[in-house]
CSV table of C-alpha atoms in Angstrom, one decimal:
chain,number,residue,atom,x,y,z
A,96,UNK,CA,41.7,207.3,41.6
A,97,UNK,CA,40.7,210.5,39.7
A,98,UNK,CA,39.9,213.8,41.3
A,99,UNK,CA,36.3,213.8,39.4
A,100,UNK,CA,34.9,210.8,40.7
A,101,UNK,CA,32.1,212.0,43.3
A,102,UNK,CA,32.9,208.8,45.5
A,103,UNK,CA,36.1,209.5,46.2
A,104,UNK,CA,36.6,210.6,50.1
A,105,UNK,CA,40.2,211.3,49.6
A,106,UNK,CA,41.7,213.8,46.6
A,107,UNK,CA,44.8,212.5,46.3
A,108,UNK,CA,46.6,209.6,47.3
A,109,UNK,CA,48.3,211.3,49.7
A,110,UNK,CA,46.1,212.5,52.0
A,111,UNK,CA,44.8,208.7,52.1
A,112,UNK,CA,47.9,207.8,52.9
A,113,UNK,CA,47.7,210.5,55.7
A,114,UNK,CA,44.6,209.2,56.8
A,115,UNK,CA,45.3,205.8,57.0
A,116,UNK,CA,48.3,206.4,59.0
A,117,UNK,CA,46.7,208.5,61.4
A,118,UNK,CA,43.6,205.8,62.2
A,119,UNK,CA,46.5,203.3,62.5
A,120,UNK,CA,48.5,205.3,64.8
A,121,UNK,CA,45.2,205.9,67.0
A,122,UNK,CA,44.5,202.6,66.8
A,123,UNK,CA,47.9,201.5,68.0
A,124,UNK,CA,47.3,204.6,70.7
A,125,UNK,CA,43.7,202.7,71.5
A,126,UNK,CA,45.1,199.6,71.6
A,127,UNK,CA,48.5,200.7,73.8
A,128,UNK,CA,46.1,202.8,76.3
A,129,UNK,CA,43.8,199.5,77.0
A,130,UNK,CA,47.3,197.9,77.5
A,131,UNK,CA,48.6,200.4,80.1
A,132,UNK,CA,45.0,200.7,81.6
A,133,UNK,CA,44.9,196.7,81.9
A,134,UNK,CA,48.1,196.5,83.2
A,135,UNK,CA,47.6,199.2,85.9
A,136,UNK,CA,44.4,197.6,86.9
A,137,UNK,CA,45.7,194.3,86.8
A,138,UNK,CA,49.2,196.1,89.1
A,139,UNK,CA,46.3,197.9,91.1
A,140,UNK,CA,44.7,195.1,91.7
A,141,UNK,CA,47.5,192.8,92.6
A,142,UNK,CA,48.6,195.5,94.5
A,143,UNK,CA,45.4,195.5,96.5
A,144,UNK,CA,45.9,191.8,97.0
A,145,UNK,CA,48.9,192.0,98.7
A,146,UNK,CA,47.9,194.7,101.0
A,147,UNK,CA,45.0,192.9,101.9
A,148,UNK,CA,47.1,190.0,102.4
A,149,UNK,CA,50.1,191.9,104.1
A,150,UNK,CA,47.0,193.6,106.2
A,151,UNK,CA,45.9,190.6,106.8
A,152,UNK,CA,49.2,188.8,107.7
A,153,UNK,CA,49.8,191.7,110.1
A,154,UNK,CA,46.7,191.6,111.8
A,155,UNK,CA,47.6,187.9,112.3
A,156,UNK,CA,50.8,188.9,114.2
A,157,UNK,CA,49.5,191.7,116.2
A,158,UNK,CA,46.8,189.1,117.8
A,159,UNK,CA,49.5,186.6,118.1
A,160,UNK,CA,51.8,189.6,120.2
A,161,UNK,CA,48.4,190.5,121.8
A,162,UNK,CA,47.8,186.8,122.7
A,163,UNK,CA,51.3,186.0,123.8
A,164,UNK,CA,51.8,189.7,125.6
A,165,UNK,CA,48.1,188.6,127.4
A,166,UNK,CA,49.9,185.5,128.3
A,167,UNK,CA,53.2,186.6,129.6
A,168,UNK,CA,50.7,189.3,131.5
A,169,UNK,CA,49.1,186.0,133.1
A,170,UNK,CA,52.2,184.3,133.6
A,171,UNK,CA,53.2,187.6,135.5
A,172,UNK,CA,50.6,187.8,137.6
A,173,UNK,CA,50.7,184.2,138.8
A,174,UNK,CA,53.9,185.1,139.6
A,175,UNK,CA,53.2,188.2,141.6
A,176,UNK,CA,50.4,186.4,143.5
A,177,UNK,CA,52.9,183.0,144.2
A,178,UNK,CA,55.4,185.1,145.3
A,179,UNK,CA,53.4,186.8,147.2
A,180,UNK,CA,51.9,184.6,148.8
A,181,UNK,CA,55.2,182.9,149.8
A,182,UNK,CA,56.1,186.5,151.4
A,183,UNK,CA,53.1,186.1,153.0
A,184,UNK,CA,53.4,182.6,154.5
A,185,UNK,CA,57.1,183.7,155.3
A,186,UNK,CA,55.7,186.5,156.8
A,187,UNK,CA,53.5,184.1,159.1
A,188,UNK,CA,55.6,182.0,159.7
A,189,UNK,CA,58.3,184.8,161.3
A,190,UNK,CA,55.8,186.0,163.1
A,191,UNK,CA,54.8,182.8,164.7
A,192,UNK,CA,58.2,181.6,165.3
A,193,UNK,CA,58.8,185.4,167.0
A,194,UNK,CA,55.7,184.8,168.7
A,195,UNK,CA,56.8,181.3,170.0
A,196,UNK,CA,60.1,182.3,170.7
A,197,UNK,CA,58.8,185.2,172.8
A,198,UNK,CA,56.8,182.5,174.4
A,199,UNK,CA,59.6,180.6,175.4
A,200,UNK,CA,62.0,183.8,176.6
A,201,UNK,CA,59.2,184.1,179.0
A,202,UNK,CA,58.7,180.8,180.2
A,203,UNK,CA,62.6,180.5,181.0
A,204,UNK,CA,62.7,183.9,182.7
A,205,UNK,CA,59.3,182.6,185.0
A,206,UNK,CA,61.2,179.4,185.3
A,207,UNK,CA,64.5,181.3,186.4
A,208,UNK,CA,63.0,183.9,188.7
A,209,UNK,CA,60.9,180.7,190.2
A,210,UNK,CA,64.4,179.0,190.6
A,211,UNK,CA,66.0,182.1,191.9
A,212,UNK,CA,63.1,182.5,194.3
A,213,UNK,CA,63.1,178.9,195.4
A,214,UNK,CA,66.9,178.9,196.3
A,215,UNK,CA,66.6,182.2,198.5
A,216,UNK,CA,63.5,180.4,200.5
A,217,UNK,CA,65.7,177.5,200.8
A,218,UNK,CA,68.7,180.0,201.7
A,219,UNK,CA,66.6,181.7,204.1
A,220,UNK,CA,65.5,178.9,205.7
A,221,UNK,CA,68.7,177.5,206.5
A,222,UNK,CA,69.5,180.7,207.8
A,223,UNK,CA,66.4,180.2,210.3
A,224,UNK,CA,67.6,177.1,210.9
A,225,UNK,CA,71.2,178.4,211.9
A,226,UNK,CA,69.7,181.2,213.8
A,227,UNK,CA,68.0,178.7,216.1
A,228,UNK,CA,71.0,176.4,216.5
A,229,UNK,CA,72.7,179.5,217.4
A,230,UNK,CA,69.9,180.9,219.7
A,231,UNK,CA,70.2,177.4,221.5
A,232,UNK,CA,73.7,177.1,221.4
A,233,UNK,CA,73.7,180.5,223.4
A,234,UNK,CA,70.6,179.3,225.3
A,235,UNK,CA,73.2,176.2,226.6
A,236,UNK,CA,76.3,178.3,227.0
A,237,UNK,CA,74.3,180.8,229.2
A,238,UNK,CA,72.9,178.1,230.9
A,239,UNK,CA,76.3,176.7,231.7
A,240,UNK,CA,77.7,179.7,232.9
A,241,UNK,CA,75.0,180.1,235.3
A,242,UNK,CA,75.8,177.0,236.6
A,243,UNK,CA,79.8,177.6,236.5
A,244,UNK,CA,79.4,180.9,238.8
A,245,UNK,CA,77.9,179.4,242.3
A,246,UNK,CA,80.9,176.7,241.7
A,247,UNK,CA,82.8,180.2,241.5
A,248,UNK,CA,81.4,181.6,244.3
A,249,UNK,CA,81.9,178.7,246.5
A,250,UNK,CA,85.3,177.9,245.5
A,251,UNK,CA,86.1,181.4,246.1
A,252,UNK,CA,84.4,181.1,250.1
A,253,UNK,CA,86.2,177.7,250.5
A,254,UNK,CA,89.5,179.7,249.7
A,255,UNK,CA,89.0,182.3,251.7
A,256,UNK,CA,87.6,180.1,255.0
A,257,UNK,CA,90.0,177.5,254.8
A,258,UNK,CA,93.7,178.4,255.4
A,259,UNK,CA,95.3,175.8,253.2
A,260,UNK,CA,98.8,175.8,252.6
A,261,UNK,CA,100.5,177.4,250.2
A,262,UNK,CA,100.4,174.2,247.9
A,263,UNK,CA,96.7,174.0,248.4
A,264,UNK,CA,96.3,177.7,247.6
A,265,UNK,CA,98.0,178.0,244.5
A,266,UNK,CA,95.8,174.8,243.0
A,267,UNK,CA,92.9,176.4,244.4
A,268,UNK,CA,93.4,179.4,242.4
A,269,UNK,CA,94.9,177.6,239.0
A,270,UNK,CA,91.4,176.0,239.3
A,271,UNK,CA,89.7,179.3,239.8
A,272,UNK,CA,91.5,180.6,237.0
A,273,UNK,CA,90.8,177.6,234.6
A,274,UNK,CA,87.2,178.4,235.5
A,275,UNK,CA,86.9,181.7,234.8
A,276,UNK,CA,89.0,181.5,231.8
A,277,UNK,CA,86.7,178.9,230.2
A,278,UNK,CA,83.6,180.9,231.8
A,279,UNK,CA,85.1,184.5,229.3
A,280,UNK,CA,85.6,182.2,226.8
A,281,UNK,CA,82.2,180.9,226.5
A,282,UNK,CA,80.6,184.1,227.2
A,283,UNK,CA,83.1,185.5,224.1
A,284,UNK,CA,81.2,182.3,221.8
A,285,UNK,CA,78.0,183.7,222.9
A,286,UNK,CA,78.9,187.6,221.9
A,287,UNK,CA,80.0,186.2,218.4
A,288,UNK,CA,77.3,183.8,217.6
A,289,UNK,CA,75.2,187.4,218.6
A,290,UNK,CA,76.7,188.9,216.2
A,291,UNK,CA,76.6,186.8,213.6
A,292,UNK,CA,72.7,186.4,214.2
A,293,UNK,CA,72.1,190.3,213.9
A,294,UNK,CA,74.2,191.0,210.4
A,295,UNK,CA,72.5,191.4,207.6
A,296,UNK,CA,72.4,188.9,205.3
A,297,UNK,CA,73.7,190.3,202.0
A,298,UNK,CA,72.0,189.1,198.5
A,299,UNK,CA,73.9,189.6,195.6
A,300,UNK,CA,71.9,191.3,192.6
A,301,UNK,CA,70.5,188.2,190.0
A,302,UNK,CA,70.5,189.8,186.5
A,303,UNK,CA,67.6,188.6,184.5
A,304,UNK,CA,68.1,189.1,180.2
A,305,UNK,CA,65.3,189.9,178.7
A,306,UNK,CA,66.3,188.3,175.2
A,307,UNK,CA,68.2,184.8,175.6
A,308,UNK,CA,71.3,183.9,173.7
A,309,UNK,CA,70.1,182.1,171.1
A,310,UNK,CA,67.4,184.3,169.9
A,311,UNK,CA,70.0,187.0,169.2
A,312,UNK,CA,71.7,184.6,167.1
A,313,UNK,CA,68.4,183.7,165.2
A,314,UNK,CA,67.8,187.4,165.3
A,315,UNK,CA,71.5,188.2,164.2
A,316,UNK,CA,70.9,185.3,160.7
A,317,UNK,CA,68.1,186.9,160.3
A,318,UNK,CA,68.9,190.5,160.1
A,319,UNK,CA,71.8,189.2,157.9
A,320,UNK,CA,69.7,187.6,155.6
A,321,UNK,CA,67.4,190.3,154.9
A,322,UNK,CA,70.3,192.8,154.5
A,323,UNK,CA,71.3,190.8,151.7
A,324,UNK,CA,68.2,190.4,150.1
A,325,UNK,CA,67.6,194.0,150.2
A,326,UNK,CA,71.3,194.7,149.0
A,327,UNK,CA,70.1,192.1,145.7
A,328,UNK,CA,66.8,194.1,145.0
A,329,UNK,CA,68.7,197.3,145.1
A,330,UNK,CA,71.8,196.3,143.1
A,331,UNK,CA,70.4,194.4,140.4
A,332,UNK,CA,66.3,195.9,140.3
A,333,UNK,CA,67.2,199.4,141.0
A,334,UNK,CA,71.0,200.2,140.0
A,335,UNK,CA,71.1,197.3,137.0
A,336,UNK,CA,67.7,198.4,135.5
A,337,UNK,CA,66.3,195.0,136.0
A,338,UNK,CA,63.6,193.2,137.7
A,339,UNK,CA,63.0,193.6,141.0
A,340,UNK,CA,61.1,189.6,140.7
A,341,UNK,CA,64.0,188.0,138.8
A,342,UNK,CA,65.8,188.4,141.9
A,343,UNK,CA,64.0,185.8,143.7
A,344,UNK,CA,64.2,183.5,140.7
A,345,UNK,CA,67.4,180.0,140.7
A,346,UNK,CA,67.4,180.4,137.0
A,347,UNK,CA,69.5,184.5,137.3
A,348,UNK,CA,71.4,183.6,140.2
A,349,UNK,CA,72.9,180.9,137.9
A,350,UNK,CA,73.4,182.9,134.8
A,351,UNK,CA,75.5,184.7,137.1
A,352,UNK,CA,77.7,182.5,138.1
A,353,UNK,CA,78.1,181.4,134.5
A,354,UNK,CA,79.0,184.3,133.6
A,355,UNK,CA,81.8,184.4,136.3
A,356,UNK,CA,83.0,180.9,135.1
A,357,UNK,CA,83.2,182.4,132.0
A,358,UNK,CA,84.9,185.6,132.8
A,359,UNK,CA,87.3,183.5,135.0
């Protein structure tokens, strides 16, 4: 190449030499910026990818906790509503056994004081009865001593007309004696069975119990079992942080106790 050829771009070889290695190098610059911007958007866009898909994957999982914490939320609440409806039916049930034994407290305490009222008729009927034997038995001893005394009295006048001798006196007046003696006795029968008839008849005091023996057992097992049951709730839902439901539930009680087994 000469310097006075009009086609010549370049003057010297030099500055073509320049030239050319400045388009190269900005066509390896071209060339190396599609590269990086390919790459990014091919990074960016495999990026987005697994976003989407991680997004995606997580959005599976929260609907499978939602799902499963909407079904443990169920399974709660069936829960809830079985045991409570077992309280409730226990609850029933309490009160109709309290009811029934109520019931029968009263009908043994009618029956008793019907019992107890029966035997005192009966008693003071047989202590008419005795009353009347008596009043007759006095009736007849009076009856006999009115009879005894004109034998008395004429004994006595036969004593005193007669003059008998001193044999015949002295069994005259043993016999006056036997007479009068049996005459005091029976009058002394008569003042007894009097008294007897006029004191009062004394009645002991019948104590009558409200609540029978057995029901204060039942009511002792049952007090006993509800102490414990509270004593669970509040040791192991309110003290222990768990619960207050698994308390009711086989399946704790016998982690428990394997626990113990395996402590021991």
């Amino acid at each position: 190449m000469s310097v006075d050829n009009p086609n010549q771009e370049y003057r010297t070889r030099e500055e073509y030499k320049r030239a050319k290695a400045e388009e190269l190098q900005r066509k390896k610059d071209a060339e190396k910026r599609a590269k990086d911007e390919a790459r990014q958007q091919k990074d960016a866009a495999e990026k987005r990818v697994k976003d989407e898909a991680r997004q995606q994957r997580d959005a599976e999982k929260r609907a499978k906790d939602e799902a499963r914490q909407q079904k443990d939320a169920e399974k709660r609440a069936k829960e809830e509503a079985r045991q409570q409806k077992d309280t409730e039916k226990r609850a029933k049930d309490e009160a109709r056994q309290q009811k029934d034994a109520v019931q029968r407290a009263k009908d043994e305490a009618r029956k008793d004081a019907e019992q107890r009222a029966r035997a005192v008729a009966r008693k003071t009927e047989n202590a008419k009865q005795q009353t009347q034997t008596v009043t007759q038995k006095t009736q007849n001893v009076d009856k006999q001593s009115q009879a005894v005394a004109p034998k008395t009295k004429s004994a006595d006048q036969q004593a005193a007309t007669k003059a008998p001798s001193q044999k015949g006196e002295k069994g005259a007046t043993s016999k006056v004696k036997k007479i009068e003696k049996s005459a005091t006795r029976e009058a002394q029968r008569t003042i007894e069975s009097k008294n007897g008839e006029t004191e009062p008849v004394s009645y002991k005091r019948i104590r009558i119990r409200l609540i029978p023996i057995w029901l204060r057992i039942i009511l002792l097992l049952v007090l006993v079992i509800v102490s414990v049951m509270t004593g669970a709730v509040v040791g192991y839902g309110m003290l222990g942080g768990g619960e207050i439901a698994e308390v009711f539930k086989e399946s704790t009680w016998t982690h428990i106790l394997d626990l113990v087994d395996k402590g021991k």
